[in-house]
Tab-separated table of C-alpha atoms in Angstrom:
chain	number	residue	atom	x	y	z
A	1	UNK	CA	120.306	82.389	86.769
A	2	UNK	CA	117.428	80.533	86.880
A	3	UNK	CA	117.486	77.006	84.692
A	4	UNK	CA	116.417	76.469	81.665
A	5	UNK	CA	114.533	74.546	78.722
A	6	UNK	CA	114.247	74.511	75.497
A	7	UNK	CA	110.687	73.572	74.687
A	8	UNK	CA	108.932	73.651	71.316
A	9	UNK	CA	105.936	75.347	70.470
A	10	UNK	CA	103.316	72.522	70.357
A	11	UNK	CA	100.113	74.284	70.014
A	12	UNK	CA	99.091	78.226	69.211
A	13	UNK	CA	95.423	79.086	69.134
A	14	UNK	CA	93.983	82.584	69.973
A	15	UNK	CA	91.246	83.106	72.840
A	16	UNK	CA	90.609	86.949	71.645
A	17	UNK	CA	91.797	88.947	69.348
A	18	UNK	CA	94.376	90.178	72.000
A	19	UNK	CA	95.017	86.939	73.645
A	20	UNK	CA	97.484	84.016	72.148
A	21	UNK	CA	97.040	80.809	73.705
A	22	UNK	CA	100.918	78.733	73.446
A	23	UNK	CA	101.612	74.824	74.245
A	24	UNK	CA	105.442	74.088	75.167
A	25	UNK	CA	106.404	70.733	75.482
A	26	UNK	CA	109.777	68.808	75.542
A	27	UNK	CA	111.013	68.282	71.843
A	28	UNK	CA	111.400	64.281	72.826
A	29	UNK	CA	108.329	64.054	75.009
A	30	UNK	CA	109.944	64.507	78.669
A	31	UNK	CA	107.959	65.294	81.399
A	32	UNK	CA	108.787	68.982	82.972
A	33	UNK	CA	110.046	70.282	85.991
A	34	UNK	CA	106.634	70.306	88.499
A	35	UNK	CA	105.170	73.559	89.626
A	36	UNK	CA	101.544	74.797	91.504
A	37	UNK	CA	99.555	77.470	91.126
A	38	UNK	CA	100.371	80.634	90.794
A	39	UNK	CA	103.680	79.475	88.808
A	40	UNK	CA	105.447	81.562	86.139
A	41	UNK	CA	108.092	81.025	83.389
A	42	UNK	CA	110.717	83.250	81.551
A	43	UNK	CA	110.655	83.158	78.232
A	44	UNK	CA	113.140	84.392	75.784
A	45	UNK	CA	111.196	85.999	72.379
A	46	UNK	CA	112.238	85.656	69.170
A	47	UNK	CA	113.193	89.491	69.334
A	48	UNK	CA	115.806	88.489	72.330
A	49	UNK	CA	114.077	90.068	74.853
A	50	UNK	CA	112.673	87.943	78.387
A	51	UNK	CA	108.963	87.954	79.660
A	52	UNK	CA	107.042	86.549	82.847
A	53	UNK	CA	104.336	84.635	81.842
A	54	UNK	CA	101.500	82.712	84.240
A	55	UNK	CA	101.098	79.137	84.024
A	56	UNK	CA	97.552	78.842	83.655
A	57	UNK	CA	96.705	74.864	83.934
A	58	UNK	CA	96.643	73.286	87.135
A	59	UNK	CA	100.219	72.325	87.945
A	60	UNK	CA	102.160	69.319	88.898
A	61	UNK	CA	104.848	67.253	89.585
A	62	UNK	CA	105.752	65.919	86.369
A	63	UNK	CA	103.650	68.189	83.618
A	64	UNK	CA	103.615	67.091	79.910
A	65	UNK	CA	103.098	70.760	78.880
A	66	UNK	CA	103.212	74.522	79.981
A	67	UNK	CA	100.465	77.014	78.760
A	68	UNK	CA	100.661	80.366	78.760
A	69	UNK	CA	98.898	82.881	77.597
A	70	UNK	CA	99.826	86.518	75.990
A	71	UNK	CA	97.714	89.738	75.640
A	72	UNK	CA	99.311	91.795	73.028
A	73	UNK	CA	100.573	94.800	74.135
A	74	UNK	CA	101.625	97.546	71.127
A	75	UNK	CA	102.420	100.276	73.965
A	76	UNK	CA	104.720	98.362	75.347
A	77	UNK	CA	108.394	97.225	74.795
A	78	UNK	CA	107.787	94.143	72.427
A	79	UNK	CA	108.140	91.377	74.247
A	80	UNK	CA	104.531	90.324	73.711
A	81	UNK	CA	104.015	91.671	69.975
A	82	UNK	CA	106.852	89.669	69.094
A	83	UNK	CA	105.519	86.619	70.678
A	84	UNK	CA	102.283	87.425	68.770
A	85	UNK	CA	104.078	87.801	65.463
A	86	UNK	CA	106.676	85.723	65.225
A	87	UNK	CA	106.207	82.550	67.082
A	88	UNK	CA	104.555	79.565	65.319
A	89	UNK	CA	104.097	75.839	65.883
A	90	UNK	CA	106.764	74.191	65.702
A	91	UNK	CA	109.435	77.125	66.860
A	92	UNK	CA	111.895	76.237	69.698
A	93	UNK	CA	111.716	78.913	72.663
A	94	UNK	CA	114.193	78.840	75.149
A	95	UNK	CA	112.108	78.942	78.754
A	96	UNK	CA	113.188	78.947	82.471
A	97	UNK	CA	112.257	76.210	85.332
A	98	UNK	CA	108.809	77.549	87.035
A	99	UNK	CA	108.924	79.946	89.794
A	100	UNK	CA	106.385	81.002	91.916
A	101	UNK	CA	106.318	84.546	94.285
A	102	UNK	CA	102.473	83.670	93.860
A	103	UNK	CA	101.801	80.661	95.868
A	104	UNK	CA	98.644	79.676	97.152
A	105	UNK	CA	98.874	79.328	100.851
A	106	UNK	CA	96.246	77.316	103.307
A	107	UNK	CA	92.823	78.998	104.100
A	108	UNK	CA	89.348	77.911	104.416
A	109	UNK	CA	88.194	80.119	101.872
A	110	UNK	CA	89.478	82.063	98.910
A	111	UNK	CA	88.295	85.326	97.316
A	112	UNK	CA	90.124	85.457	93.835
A	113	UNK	CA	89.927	88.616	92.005
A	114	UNK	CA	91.047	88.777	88.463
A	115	UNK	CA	91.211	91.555	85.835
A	116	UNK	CA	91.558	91.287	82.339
A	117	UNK	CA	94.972	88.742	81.792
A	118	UNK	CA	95.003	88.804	85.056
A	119	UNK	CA	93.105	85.211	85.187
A	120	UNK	CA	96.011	83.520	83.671
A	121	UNK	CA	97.743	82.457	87.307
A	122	UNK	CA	94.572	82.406	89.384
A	123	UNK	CA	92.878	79.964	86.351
A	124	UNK	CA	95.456	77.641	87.382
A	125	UNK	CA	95.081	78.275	91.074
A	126	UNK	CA	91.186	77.987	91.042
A	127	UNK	CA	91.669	74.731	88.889
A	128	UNK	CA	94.560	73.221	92.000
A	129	UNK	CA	91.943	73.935	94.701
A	130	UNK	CA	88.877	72.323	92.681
A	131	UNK	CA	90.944	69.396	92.224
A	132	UNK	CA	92.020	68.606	95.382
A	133	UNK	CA	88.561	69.962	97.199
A	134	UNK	CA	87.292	70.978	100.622
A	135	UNK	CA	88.165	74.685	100.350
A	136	UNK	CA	85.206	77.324	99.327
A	137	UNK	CA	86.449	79.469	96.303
A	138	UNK	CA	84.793	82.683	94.925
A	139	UNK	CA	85.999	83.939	91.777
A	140	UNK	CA	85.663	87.930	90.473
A	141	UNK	CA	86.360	87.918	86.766
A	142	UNK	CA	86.535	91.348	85.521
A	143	UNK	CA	87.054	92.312	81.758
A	144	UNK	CA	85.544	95.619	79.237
A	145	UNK	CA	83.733	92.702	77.694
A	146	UNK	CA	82.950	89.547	76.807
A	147	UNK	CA	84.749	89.538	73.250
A	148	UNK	CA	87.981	90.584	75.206
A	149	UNK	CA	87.119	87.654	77.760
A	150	UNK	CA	90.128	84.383	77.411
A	151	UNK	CA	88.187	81.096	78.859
A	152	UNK	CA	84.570	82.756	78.822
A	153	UNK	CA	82.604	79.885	78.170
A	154	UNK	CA	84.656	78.258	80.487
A	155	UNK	CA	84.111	81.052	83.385
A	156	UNK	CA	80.479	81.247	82.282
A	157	UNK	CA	79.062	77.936	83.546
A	158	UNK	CA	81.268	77.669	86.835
A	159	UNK	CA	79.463	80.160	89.210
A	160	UNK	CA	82.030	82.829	88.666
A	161	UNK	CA	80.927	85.933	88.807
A	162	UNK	CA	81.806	87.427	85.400
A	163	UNK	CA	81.371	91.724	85.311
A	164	UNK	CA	82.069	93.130	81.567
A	165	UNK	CA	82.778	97.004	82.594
A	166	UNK	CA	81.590	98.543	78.863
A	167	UNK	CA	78.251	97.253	79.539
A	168	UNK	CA	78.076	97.206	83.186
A	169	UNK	CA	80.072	100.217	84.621
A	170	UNK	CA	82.884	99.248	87.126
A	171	UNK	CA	82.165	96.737	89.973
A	172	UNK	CA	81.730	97.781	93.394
A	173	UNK	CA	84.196	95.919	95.125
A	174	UNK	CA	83.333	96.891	98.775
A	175	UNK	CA	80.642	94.691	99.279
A	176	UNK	CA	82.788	91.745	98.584
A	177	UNK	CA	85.726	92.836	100.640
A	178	UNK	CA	83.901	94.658	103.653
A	179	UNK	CA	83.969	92.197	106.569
A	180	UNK	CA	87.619	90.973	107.151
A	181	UNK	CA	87.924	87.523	108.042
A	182	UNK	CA	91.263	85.579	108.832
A	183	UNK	CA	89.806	82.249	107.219
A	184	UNK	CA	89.744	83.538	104.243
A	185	UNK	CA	92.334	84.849	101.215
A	186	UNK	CA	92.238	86.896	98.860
A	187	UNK	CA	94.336	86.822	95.553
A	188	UNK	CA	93.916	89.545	93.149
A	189	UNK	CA	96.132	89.887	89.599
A	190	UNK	CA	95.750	92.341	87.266
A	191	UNK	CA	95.954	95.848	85.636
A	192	UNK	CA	97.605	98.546	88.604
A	193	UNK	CA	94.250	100.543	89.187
A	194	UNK	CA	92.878	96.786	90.316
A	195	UNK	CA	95.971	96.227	92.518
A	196	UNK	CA	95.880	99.594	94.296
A	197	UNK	CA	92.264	99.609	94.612
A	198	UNK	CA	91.911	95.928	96.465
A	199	UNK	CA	94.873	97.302	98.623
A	200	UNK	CA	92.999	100.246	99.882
A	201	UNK	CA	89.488	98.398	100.319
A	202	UNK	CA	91.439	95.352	102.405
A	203	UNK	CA	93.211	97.776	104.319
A	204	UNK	CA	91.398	96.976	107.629
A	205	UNK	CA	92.042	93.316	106.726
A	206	UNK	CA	95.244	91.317	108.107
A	207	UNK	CA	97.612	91.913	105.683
A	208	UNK	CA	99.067	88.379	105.528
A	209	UNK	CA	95.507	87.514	104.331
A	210	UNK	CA	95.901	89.434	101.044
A	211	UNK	CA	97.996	88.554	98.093
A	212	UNK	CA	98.587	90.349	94.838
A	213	UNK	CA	100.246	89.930	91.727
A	214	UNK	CA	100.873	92.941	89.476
A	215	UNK	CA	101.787	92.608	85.536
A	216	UNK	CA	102.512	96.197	84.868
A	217	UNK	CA	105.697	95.975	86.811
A	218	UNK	CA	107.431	99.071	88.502
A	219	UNK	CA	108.403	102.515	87.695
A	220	UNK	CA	112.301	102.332	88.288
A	221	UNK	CA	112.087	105.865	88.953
A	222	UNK	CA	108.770	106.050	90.739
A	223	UNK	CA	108.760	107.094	94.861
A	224	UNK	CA	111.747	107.884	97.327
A	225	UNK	CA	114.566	108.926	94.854
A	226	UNK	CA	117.996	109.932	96.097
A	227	UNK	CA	121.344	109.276	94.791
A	228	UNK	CA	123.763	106.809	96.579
A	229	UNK	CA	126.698	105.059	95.133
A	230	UNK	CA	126.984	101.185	94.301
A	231	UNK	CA	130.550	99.045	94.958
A	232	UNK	CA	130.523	96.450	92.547
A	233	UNK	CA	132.377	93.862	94.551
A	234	UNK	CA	134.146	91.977	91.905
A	235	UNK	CA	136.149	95.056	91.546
A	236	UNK	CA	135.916	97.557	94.069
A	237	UNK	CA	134.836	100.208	91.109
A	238	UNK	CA	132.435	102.588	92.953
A	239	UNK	CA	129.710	104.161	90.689
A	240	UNK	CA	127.504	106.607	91.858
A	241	UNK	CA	123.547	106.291	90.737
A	242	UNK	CA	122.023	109.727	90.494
A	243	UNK	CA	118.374	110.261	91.451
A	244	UNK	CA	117.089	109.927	87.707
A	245	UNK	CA	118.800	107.043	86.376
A	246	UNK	CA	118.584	103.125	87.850
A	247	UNK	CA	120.796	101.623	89.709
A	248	UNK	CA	120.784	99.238	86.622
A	249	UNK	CA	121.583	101.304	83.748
A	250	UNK	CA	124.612	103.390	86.249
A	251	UNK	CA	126.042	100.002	86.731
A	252	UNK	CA	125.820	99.750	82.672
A	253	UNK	CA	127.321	103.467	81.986
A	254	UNK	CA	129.797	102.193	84.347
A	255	UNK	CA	131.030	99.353	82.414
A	256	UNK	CA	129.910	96.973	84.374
A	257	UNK	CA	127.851	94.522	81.990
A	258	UNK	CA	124.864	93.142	83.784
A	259	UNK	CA	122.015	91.324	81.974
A	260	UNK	CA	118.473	91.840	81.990
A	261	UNK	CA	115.601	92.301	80.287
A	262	UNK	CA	111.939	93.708	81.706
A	263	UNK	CA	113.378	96.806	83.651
A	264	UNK	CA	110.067	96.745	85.518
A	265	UNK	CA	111.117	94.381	88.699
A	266	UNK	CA	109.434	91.041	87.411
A	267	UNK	CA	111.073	88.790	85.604
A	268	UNK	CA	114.162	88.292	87.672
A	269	UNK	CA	117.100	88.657	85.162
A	270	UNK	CA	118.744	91.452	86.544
A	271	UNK	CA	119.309	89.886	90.037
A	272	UNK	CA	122.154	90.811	92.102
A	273	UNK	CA	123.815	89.315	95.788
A	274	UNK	CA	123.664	92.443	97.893
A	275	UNK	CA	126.811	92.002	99.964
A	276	UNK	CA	126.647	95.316	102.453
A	277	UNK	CA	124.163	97.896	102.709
A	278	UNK	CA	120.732	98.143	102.946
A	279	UNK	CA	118.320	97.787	99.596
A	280	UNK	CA	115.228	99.722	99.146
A	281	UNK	CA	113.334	97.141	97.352
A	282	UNK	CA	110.617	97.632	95.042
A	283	UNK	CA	110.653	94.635	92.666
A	284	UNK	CA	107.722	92.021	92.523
A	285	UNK	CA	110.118	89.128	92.515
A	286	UNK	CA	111.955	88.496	95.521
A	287	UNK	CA	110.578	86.735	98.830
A	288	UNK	CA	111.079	88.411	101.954
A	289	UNK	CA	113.559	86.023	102.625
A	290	UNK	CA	115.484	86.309	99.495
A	291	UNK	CA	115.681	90.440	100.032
A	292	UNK	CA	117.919	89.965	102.662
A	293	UNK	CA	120.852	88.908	100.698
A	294	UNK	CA	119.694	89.657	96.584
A	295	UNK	CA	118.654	93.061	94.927
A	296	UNK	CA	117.175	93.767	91.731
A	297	UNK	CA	118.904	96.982	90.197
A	298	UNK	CA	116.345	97.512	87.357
A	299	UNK	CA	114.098	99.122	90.114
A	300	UNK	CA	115.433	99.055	93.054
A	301	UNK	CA	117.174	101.639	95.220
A	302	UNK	CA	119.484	102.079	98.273
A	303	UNK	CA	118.026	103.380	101.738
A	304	UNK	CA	121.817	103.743	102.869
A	305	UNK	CA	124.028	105.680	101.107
A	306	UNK	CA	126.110	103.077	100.076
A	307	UNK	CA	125.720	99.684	98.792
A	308	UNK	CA	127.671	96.645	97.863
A	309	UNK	CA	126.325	94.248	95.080
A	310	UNK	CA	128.136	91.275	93.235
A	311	UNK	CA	126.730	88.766	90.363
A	312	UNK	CA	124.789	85.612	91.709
A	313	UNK	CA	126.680	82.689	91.433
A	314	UNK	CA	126.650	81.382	87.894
């Protein structure tokens, strides 16, 4: 498992009537572990349950302070209404070391797109590359409107371009994305119809040149879905996951007691070592590296019909 702070809540302010702005800092004024761009954190809400949330200043090495912000979501499964509700100034939340599947890698130029709370990594990103200079950076803000817009005065007077879609209709994206060119990235983070979209307009576009980050997470039972059976090594007990349940919750009607917390592939809690077999994965977690020897259950499948998994090593 990931390592972990406890960091009190110095500051709580809201941007919209959606979005809560939070300050974490040490309780005895430590600096905190570094991170870039692109960076996210774990943290555990007062109703027990873990969220990913964006780092959205400009990192470093030795930070006095996270920010993150949260959109409250009343559809979904409480994580953010109870960060909303029940966290104050003042409150101790307990919050994992940064992490970063999000990076920002070398280019000449950048095309960020952002929609909605989307901005909250690429704010942070945009602000690393400013800072440190000779890169050319385009920014896509895209919200319903300008009351539901965090940072807009700040995104106002910076040359992004800033398209409200109740006012304006939706944004034609193709004009922005037509001509591929390998000196440039793009990093897009948002709402799934954003995601899928960008991915079908960069399509004739190097894929290595386009990044994404997705918030809504994955359908555990979306896709390929046939039954295989999982060994849970500590044991040998072999359970078999049926095409409508996650590998996840068979492993927990099993009685084998495995923690996690988003089900949706993006906080990371749920990880497992996948000692034999090969994983379909879905999550939005993992490098490419890391897939060859981890697994996240809470979404992810088996392509053979048999897998091995095993708890990382505490």
């Amino acid at each position: 498992m990931p390592e972990r702070l406890h960091l009190v809540v110095a500051e709580r302010d809201d941007l919209t009537a959606a979005v809560a702005r939070f300050v974490l800092r040490d309780p005895d004024g430590a600096a905190l572990p570094g991170y870039r761009g692109g960076a996210h954190v774990t943290v555990t809400t007062p109703s027990g349950q873990r969220r990913s949330y964006s780092l959205v200043d400009p990192g470093g090495r030795a930070p006095q302070q996270y920010v993150i912000c949260v959109r409250r979501d009343p559809g979904g499964r409480g994580g953010s209404v109870s960060m909303h509700d029940d966290v104050h100034p003042g409150d101790v939340l307990e919050v994992t070391w940064p992490a970063n599947n999000f990076a920002l890698k070398r280019a000449k130029r950048y095309l960020f797109i952002a929609g909605g709370i989307g901005i909250t990594p690429i704010r942070a990103m945009v602000g690393e590359l400013r800072a440190r200079g000779g890169a050319q950076i385009e920014l896509l803000y895209l919200t319903r409107s300008a009351e539901e817009t965090a940072f807009l005065d700040e995104f106002s007077e910076d040359g992004t371009l800033l398209h409200h879609s109740a006012t304006s209709g939706r944004l034609d994206l193709w004009p922005h994305l037509e001509h591929p060119d390998d000196d440039t990235r793009i990093y897009c983070c948002g709402p799934t119809a954003l995601i899928e979209e960008v991915l079908a307009l960069t399509a004739h576009w190097r894929p290595s040149r386009v990044h994404v980050e997705d918030f809504a997470g994955v359908d555990a039972l979306g896709g390929r879905r046939t039954p295989f059976t999982a060994v849970w090594a500590p044991t040998g007990q072999r359970i078999e996951v049926p095409a409508d349940k996650s590998l996840l919750n068979s492993l927990r009607s099993g009685g084998v007691d495995v923690d996690g917390s988003c089900e949706s592939g993006t906080c990371g809690t749920c990880r497992l070592r996948l000692l034999a077999g090969e994983a379909d994965h879905r999550d939005l977690v993992l490098t490419g590296q890391e897939r060859a020897d981890h697994v996240m259950p809470c979404v992810s499948r088996a392509l053979s019909q048999e897998i091995t998994v095993a708890p990382t090593a505490p």
